[in-house]
Every structure is written in C-alpha cells, then in structure tokens.
Short mmCIF file of C-alpha atoms and ligand atoms in Angstrom, two decimals:
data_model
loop_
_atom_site.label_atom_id
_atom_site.label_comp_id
_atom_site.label_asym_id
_atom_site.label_seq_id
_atom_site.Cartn_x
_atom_site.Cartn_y
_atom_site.Cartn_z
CA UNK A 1483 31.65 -8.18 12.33
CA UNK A 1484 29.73 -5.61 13.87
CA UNK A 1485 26.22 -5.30 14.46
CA UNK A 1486 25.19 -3.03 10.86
CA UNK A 1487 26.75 -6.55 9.07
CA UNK A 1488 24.45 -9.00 11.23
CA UNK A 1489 21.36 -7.01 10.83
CA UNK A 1490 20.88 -6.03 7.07
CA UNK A 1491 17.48 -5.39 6.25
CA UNK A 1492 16.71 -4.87 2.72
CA UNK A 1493 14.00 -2.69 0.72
CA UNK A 1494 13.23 -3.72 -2.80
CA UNK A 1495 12.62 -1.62 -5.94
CA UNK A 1496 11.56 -2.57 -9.00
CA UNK A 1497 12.35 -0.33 -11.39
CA UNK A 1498 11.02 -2.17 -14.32
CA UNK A 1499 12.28 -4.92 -14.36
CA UNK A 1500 10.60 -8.18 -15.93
CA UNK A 1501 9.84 -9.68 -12.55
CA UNK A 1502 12.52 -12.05 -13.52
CA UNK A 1503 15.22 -10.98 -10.60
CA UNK A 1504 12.29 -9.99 -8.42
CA UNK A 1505 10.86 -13.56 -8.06
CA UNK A 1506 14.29 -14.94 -7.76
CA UNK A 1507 15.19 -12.27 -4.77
CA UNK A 1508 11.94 -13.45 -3.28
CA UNK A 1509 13.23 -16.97 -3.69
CA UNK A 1510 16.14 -16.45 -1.60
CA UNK A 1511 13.24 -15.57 1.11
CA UNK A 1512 11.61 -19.17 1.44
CA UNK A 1513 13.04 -22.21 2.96
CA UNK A 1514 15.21 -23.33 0.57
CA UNK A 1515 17.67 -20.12 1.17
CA UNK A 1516 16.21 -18.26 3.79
CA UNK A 1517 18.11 -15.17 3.90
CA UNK A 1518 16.56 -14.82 7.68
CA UNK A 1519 19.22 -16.66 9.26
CA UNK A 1520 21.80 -14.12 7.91
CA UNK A 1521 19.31 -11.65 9.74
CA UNK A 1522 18.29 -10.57 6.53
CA UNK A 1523 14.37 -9.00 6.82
CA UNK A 1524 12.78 -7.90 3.27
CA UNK A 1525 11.20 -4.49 4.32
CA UNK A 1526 8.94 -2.62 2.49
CA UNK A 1527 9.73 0.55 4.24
CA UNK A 1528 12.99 2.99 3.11
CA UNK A 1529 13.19 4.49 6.60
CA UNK A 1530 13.71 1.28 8.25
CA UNK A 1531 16.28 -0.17 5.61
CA UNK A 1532 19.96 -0.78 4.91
CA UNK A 1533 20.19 -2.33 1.86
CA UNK A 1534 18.69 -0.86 -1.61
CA UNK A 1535 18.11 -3.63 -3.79
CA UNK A 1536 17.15 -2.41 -7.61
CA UNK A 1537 16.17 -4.76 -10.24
CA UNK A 1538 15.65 -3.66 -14.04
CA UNK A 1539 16.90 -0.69 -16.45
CA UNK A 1540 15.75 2.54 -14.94
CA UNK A 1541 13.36 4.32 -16.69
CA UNK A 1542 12.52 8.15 -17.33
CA UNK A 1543 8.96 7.24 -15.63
CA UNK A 1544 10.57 5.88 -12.52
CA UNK A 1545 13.54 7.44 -12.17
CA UNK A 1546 12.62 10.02 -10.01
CA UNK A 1547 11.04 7.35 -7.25
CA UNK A 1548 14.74 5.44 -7.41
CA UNK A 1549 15.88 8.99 -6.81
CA UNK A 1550 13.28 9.94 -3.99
CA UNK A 1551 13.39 6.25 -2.23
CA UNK A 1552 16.86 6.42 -2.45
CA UNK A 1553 17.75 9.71 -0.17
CA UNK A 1554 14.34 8.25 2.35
CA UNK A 1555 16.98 5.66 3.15
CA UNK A 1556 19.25 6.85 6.17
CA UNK A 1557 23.20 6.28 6.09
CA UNK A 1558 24.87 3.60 6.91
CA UNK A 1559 23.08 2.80 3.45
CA UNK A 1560 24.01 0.55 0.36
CA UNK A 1561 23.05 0.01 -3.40
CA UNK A 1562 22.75 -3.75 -4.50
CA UNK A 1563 21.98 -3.61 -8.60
CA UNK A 1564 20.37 -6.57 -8.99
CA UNK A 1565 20.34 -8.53 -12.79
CA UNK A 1566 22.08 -7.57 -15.96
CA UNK A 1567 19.16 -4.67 -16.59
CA UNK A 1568 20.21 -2.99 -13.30
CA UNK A 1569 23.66 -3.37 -13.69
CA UNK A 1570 24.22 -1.70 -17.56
CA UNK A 1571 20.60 -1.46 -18.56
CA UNK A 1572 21.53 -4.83 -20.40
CA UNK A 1573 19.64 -5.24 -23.90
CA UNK A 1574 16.97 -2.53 -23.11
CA UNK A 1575 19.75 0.04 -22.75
CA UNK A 1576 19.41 1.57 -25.79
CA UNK A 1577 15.07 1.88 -25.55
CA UNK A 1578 14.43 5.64 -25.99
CA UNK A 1579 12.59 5.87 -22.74
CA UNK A 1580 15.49 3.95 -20.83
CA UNK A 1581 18.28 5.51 -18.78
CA UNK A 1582 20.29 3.05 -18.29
CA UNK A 1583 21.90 1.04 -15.25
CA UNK A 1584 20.79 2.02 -12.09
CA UNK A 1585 24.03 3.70 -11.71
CA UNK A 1586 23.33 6.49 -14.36
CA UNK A 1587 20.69 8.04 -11.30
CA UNK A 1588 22.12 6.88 -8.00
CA UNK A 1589 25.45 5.66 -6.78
CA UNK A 1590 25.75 1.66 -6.64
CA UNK A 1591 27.82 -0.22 -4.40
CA UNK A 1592 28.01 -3.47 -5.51
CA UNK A 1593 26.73 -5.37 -8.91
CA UNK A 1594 25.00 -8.03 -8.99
CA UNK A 1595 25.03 -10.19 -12.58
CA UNK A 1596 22.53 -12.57 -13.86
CA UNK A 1597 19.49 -12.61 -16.22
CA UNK A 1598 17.85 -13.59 -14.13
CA UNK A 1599 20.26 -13.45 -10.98
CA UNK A 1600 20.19 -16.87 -9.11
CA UNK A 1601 19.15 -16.41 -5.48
CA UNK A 1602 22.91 -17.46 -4.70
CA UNK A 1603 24.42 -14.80 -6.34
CA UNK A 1604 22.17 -12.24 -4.73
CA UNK A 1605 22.85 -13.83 -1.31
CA UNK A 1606 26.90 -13.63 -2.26
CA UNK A 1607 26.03 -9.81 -3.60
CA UNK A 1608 24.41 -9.03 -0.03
CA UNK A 1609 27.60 -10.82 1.85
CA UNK A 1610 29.98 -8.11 -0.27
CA UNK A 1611 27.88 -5.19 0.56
CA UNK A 1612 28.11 -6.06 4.32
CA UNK A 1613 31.76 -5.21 3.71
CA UNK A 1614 30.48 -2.32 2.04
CA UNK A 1615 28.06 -1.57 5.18
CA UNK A 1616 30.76 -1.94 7.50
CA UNK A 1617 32.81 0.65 6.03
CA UNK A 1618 30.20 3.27 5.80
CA UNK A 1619 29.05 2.58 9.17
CA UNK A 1620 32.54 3.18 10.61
CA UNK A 1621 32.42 6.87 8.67
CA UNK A 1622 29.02 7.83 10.26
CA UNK A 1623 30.48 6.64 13.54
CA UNK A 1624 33.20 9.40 13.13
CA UNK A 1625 30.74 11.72 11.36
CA UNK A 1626 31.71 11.45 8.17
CA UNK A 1627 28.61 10.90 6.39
CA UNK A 1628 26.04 13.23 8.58
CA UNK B 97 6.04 -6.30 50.66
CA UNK B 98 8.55 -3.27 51.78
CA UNK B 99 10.05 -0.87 50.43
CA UNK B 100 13.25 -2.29 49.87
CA UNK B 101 12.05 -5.10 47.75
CA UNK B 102 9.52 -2.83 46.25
CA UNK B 103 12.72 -0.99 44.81
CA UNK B 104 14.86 -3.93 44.44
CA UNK B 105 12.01 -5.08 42.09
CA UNK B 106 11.60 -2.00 40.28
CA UNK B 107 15.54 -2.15 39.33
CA UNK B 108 15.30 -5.44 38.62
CA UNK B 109 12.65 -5.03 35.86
CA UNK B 110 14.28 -2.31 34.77
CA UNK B 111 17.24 -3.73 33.93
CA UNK B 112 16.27 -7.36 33.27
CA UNK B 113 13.32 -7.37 31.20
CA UNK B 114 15.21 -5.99 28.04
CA UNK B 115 17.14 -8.67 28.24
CA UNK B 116 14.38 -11.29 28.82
CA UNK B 117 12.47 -9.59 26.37
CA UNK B 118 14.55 -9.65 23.86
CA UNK B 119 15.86 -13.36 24.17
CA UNK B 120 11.37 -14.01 23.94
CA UNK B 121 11.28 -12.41 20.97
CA UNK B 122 15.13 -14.18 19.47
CA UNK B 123 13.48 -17.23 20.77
CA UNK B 124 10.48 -16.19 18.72
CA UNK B 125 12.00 -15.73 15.74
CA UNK B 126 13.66 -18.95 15.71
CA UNK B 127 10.71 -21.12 16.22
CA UNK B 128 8.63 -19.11 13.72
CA UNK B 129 10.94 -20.20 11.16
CA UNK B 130 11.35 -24.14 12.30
CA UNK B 131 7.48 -24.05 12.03
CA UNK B 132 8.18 -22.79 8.30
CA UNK B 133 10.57 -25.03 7.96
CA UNK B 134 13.44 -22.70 7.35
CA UNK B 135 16.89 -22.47 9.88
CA UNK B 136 15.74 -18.88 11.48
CA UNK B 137 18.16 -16.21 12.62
CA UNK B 138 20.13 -16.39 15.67
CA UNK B 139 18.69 -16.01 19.21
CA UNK B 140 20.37 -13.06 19.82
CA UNK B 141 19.69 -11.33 16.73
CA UNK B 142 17.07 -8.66 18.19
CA UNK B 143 20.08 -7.26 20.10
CA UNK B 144 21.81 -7.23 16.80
CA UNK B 145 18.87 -5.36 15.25
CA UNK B 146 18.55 -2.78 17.60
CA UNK B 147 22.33 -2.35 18.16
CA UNK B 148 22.81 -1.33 14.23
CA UNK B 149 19.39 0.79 14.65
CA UNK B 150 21.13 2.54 17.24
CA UNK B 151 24.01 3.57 14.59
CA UNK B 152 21.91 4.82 12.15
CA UNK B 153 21.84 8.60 11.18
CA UNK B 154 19.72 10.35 12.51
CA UNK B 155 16.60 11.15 10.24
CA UNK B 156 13.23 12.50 11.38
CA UNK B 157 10.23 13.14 9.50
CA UNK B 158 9.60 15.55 12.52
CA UNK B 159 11.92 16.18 15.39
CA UNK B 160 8.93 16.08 18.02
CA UNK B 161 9.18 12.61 16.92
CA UNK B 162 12.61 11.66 19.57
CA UNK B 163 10.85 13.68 22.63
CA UNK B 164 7.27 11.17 22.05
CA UNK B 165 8.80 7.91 21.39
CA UNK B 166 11.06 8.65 24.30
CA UNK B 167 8.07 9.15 26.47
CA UNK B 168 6.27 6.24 25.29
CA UNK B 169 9.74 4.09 26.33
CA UNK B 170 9.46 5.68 29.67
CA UNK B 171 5.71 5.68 30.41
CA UNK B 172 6.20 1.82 29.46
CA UNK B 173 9.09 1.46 31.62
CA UNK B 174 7.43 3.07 34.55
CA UNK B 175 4.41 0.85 34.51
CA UNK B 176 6.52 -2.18 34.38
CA UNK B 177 8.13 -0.38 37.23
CA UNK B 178 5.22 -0.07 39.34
CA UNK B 179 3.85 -3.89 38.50
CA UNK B 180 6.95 -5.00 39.81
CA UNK B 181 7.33 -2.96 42.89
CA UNK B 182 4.15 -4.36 43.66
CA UNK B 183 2.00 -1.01 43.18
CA UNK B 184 -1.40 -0.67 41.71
CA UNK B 185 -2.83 -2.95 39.07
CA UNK B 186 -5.06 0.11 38.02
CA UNK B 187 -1.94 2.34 38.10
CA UNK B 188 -0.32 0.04 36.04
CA UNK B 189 -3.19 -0.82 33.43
CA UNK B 190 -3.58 3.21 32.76
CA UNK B 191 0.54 4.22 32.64
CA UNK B 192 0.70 1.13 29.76
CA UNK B 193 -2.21 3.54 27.79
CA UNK B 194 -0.82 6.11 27.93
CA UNK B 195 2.41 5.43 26.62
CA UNK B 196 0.83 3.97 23.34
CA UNK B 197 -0.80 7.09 23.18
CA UNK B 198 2.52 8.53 23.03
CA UNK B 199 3.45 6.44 20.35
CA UNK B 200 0.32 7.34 18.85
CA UNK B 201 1.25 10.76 18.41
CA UNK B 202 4.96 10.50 17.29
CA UNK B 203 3.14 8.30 14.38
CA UNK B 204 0.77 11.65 13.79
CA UNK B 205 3.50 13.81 13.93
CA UNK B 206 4.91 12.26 10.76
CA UNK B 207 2.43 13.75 9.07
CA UNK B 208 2.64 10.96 6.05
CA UNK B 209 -0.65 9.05 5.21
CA UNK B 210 0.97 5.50 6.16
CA UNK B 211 1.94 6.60 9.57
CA UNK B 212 -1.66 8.01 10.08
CA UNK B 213 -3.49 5.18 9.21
CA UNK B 214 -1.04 3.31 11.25
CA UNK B 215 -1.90 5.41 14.07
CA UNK B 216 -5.39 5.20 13.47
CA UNK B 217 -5.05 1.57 13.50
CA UNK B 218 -2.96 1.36 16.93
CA UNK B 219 -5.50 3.67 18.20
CA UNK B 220 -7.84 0.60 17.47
CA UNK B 221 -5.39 -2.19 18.74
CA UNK B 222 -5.85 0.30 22.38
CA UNK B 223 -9.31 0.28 22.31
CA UNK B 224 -9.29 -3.20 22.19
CA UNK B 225 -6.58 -3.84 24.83
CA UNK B 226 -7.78 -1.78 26.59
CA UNK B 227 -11.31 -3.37 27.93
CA UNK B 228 -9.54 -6.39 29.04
CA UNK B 229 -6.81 -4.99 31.28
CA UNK B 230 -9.91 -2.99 33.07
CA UNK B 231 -11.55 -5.86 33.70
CA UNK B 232 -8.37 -7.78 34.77
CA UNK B 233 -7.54 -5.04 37.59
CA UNK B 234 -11.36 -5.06 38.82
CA UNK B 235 -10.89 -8.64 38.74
CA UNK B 236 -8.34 -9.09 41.00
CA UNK B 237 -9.97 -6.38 43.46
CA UNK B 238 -13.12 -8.51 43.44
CA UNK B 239 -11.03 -12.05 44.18
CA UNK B 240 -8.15 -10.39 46.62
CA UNK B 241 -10.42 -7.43 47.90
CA UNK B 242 -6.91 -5.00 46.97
CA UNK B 243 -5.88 -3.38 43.44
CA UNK B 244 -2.22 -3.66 44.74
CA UNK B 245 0.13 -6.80 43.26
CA UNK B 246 2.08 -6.84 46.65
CA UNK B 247 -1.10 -8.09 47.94
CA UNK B 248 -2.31 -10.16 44.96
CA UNK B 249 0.78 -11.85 45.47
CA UNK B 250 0.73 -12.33 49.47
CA UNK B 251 -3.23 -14.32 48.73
CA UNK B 252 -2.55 -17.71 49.49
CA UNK B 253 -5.22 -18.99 46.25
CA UNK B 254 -4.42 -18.42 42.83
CA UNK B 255 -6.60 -16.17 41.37
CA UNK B 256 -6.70 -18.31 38.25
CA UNK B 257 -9.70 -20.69 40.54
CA UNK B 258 -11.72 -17.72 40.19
CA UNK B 259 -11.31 -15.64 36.96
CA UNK B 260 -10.55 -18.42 34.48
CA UNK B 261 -12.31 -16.23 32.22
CA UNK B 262 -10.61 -13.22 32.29
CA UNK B 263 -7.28 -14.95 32.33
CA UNK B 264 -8.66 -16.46 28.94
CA UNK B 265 -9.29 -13.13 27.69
CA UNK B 266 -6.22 -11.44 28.68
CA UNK B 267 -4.49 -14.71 26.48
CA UNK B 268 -6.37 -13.66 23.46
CA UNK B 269 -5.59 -10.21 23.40
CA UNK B 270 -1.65 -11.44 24.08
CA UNK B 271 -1.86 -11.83 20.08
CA UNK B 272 -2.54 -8.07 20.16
CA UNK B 273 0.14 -7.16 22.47
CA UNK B 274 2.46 -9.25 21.00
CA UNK B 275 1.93 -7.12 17.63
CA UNK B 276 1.27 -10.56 16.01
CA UNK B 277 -2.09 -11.81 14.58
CA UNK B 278 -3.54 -8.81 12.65
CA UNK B 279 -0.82 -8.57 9.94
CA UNK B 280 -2.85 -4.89 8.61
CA UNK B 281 -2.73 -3.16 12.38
CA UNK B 282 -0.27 -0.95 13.66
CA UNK B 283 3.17 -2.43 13.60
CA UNK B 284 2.93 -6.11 12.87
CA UNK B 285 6.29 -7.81 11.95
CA UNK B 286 5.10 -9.58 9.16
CA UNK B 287 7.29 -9.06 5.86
CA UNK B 288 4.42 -8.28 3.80
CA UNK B 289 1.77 -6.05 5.24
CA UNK B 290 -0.89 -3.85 4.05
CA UNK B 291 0.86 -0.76 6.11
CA UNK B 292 4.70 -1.74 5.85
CA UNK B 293 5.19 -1.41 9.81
CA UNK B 294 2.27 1.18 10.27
CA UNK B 295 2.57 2.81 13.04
CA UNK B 296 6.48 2.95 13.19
CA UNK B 297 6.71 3.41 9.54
CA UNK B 298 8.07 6.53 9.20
CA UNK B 299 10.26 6.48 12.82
CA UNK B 300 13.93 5.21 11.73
CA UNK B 301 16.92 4.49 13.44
CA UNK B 302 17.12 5.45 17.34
CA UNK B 303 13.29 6.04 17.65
CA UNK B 304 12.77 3.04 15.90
CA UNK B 305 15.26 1.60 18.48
CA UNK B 306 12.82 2.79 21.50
CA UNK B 307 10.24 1.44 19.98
CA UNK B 308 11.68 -1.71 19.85
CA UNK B 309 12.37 -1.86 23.40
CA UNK B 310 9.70 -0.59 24.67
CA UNK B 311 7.82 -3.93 23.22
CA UNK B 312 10.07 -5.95 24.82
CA UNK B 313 9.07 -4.39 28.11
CA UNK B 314 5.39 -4.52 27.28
CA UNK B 315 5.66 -7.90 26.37
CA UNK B 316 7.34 -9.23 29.79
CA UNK B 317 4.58 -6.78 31.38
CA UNK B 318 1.96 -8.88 29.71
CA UNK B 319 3.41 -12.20 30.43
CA UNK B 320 3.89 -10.89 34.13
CA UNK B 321 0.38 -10.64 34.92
CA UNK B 322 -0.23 -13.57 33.34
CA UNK B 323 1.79 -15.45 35.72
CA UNK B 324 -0.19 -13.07 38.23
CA UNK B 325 -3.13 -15.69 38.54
CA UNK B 326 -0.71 -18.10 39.54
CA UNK B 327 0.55 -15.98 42.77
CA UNK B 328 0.09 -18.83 44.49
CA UNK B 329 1.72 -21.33 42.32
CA UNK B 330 4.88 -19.35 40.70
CA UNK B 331 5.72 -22.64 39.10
CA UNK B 332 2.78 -24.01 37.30
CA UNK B 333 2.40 -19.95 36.61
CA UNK B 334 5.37 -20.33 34.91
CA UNK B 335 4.48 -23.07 32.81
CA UNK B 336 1.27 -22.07 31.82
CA UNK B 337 2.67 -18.80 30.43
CA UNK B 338 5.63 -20.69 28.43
CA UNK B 339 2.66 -22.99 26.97
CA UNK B 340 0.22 -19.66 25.91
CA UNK B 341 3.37 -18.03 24.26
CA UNK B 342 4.04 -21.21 22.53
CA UNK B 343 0.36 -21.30 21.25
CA UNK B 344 0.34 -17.62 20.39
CA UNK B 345 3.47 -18.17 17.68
CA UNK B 346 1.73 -21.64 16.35
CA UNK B 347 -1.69 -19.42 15.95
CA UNK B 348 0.35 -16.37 14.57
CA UNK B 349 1.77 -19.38 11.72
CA UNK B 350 -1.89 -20.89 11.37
CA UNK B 351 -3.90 -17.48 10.86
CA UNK B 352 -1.12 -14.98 9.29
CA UNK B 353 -3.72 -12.78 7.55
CA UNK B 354 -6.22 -11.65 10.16
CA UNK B 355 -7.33 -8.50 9.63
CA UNK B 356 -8.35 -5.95 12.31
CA UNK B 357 -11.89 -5.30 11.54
CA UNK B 358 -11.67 -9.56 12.48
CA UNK B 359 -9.44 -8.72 15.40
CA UNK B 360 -11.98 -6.35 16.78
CA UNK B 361 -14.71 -8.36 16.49
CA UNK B 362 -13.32 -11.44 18.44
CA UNK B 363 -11.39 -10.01 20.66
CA UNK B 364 -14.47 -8.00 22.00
CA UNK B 365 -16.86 -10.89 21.46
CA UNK B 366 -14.35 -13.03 23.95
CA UNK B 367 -14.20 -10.10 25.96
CA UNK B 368 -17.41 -9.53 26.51
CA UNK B 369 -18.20 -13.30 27.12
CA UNK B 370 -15.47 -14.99 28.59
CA UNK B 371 -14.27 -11.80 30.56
CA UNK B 372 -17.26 -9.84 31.46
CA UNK B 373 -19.56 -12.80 32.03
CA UNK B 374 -16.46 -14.05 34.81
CA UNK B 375 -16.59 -10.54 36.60
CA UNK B 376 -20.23 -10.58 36.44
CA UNK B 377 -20.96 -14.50 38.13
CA UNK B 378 -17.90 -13.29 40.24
CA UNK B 379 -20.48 -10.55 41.92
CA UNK B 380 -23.36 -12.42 41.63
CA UNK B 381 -21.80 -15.52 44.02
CA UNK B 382 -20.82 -13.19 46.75
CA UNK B 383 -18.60 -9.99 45.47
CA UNK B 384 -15.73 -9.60 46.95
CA UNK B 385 -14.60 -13.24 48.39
CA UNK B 386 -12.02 -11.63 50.81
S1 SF4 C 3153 18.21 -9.12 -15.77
FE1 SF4 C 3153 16.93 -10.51 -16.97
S2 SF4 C 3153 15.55 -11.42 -15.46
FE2 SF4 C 3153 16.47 -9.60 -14.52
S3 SF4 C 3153 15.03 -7.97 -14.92
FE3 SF4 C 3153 16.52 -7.94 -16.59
S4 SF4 C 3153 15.62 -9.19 -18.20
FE4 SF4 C 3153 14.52 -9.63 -16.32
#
C-alpha cells in the first residue's frame, strides 16, 4: 500500500444527522479504537483532507455546504456515507425538506450501514475506501483527474 | 572550525535533519498516544503523511501561495544551514524570522478569514519567540565574548554555568516552537482547535508538504541550540535535551487547552524574569567573562 492508504485523514460533515453516527465516528477516535494507529487524523479542515465522511439525510438547507465542502476537498478524494440516513435518506427520506442520501448531491464511494453505525463498521468502511483512495490516486498520478 | 567542516556541516543538516525531524515528531506521536492510553500510529508515519501530501492535486486559494511557502522552507533551511556551519547566532536568530514571516504572508494571501486570524495569531507566536532567541544570541556573546557557534563550541565551559536562565526560557518557548501548547495559535496539531490548523488552513497538498518540513527543520534548529549550552559536554547536552522534549509532550497532555492570550502572558513573564534578569546579573558580575 502506498502512502495516500497509510495517511487518510478524514473531515466530517454533518448534514443533519441525529448526532447518532457522529458520536459513534468520534468513538472510533478514543482509546478503545483509536483510528490513529491506522494514521487516521479527524480534520476539521477540507483542504487538508482525504476522506469525506457524511452522516444524516441531506437537506435542502445544507445541501449546498455538502456541495461547496465537497469540491474544497482536493483529488485523490473519497465519499464515506456514514448511517442508514446518509446512505438512502433512511426513514426521513420522504420529509418534504429532505433530499435524500447523500448520493442524490455528490458522488459516494463507499456506504456505510448502521443506525447508528458501530465504530467497527466505520473503521471497515474507511479500510474499503483506502482501496478506493488508491485507485484514484494512481489516476491523478497519470493525470487523470486534474 | 574551517571551511570544510563548515560545509560538511551545512550538508549534513541539510540532508539529515528531515530525517531526524521527522522520526522526533513519529516518536512524538507515539508517546502522545501511550500517555492517552491508546496504540498511536507508526513511527514513520510523518513520512507517510507528507509523502501522500506530496500526491495531492494541486489546489491554491492563491498561486503566490507555492512561491512564499517555498521561501519560508528555504529561509528555514538556510538558518539551520548557517547554525550548523558554525556562523552567526544573530544571523541565525533573524533568517528563522523571517521565514515565518514568509509563512505569514502565504496565510494572508489566502485571503479567507481563518487563514487571517491564523496569521494574525502566528504573527503573535513570533513576537513571542522572538524576545528569547535575542536574548539567547546576546547571551552567548556576553559568556563566549563571540556571536559565532564555531566559537561557542571551541569554549571549553558550558555556557549552561552561566545562563541557566535563559536556557530555561528558551525551554518554555520550545512549547511554542514545537506548535504544541496553545491549541487556538497558528497551526497547532490538536484535532479539535478553535482555528482548524490556522495558519496552514487554507495551504493543501505540496505547500502544506513544505510546511511540514520546514517544522521539522525548525524543530532540530531549536533542539540544536539547546544542546548549544552544553558545548562543552555534548553528552549530558544530549540528555538534557531528550529529557526537555520528553517534558514538553507530558505538559502538551497535562495543559491541552492553553490559550494564547495565556501563552503570551507566561512566556513573556518567564522571559522577562528568568531570561532578562540572567543577561542582566550576567553584566552586572563582570560583562563579558572572556
Ligand atoms: S442512521 Fe440512525 S443514528 Fe445515524 S444519523 Fe440516521 S437516525 Fe441517526
């Protein structure tokens, strides 16, 4: 594995969810599965990240800041959707004010199921979009994706 | 010292201290998270980090921001270079301010209200710094009677005997340098910060990259003339320095959430008491003891 799979660091959005996934993918952060030793870092910041993690069923509110934190991110990049609300939009997708899965506003690599997601699955979920990474980093090598 | 080994040293800095540097801050990494009580990442992930940074498209917020962050690696570089060539402290002490200024203005030239504060912020972490590293150059004139580190190096006492105070000083602004304590300033690598990485929050991929490495030279810089008190005992020099870096992670783990308006206030309080007060008995006992 190359060096884009040893070094993932990921930005989290929250795109309404019910703070469900989000305290779970936090979880995987403290001692007890501390995603650091997979060189995982939880940054705040899109410019610096590889990984988009998205938890909850989009909304027509936020939308536009998946959208907009989304294209801040530079290539190699990957989608993680995070929880059965980010995945289909679960049992909110049929709200008036919801769009759906994350997938109905940007492209998602790999889905992640739960309600809420156990921090195992996430960590499996990040392990698959390494492969993902990989990939995409071999395509910008050749220019691909500039 | 000649001018072979004055280059030999140069290129050996050059080369070496990214390496070195970048094991420190592996090493780091790893003990912050045994004193957590978590398994950490690998030593060698830093190399990992930047490696993958160094593969990332290219994205700028503003193109100016490659030719800065380019010259703040460089200026950092070249300081390093002259420390360990043996030139002037002074020369030295100056080179290493400039280059943040550099880095200063690549975070400007963003242009995105993060970055700015950031920069404001780093401006602050300088002005700090700064005072200190002064004081440590006029120190070592005062005790060795010679700004140079070729000489510092030939005196046959350790300088620690006479500026204990200073060296104390220059250990707590090492928290500073280190881009630990203050988790709000500039680019501290906590997870969850007031600024999300401040002053390098808008660089990304290869100018991140510099970035990176240029701390990794700073921070052997730092440690360098630490061991510089102990010219005349490399190996207790050594030691010593091993022991403050230790301290500096336990403290980081102790006090995660100082702020800088704390940061300025005690660094300049030790500053002022512990370094200034050492220059200033230094001159009153007989000025320059050479
Ligand atoms: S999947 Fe379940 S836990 Fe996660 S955000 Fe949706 S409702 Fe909450």
């Amino acid at each position: 594995m190359s060096s884009a799979g040893k070094s993932p660091w990921l930005l989290h959005y929250n795109a309404s969810s019910c703070n469900g996934c989000d305290i779970e993918i936090l979880a995987a952060l403290t001692p007890l599965y501390d995603v650091e030793r997979f060189g995982i870092i939880n940054t705040g910041n899109p410019a610096h990240a590889d990984i988009f993690v998205v938890t909850g069923s989009v909304n027509e509110q936020n939308k536009e800041v998946l959208k907009n934190l989304y294209d801040q991110i530079p290539e190699p990049k990957v989608v993680l959707a995070v929880g059965i609300c980010a995945s289909s939009g679960g049992v909110f997708r049929d709200c008036y004010n919801v769009s759906g899965g994350v997938d109905t506003i940007i492209p998602v690599d790999v889905y992640v199921p739960g309600c809420s997601v156990r921090p195992e699955a996430l960590i499996e979920g990040v392990v698959k979009a390494l492969g993902v990474l990989e990939e995409k980093r071999a395509a910008v090598d050749n220019g691909g994706l500039r | 010292m000649n001018l072979v080994m004055a280059a030999a040293g140069a290129v050996l800095f050059l080369i070496l201290a990214p390496v070195i540097g970048g094991l420190i801050s592996g090493v780091d990494r790893v003990l912050t998270a045994r004193m957590q009580s978590r398994r950490g990442p690998p030593v060698l992930q830093p190399f990992y980090d930047i490696s993958k940074l160094w593969h990332k498209e290219r994205a700028f917020a503003n193109p100016v921001e490659m030719i800065l962050t380019s010259g703040y690696l460089v200026l950092i570089a070249l300081s390093g270079a002259i420390l360990f060539s043996g030139g002037d402290l002074l020369l030295v002490v100056f080179a290493l301010a400039l280059s943040h200024t550099f880095l200063i203005l690549a975070a400007y030239a963003a242009n995105a209200p993060y970055s700015t504060v950031g920069a404001e912020r780093e401006l602050i972490g300088v002005m700090v710094a700064e005072p200190i590293l002064i004081l440590l150059a006029a120190g070592f004139f005062m005790v060795t009677g010679s700004f140079f580190v070729s000489d510092i190096l030939a005196d046959t006492t350790s300088a620690i005997v006479y500026l204990p105070g200073v060296f104390l000083a220059l250990f707590a602004v090492l928290t500073l340098k280190l881009r630990k304590s203050p988790f709000d300033i500039a680019t501290s690598h906590h997870a969850h910060q007031e600024l999300v990485k401040g002053v390098t929050s808008s660089l990304s991929g290869r100018t991140l990259a510099k970035v990176e490495l240029a701390h990794w030279y700073e921070t052997i810089i730092i440690l360098a003339m630490m061991l510089l008190f102990f010219a005349a005992n490399p190996i207790l020099g050594i030691i010593v320095v091993i022991i403050c870096y230790f301290l500096e992670i336990l403290m980081d783990n102790l006090f995660p959430r100082v702020t800088w308006k704390m940061t300025v206030k005690s660094l300049w309080t030790i500053t002022l008491i512990l370094g200034a007060t050492n220059i200033a008995v230094l001159g009153i006992l007989g000025g320059v003891i050479v």
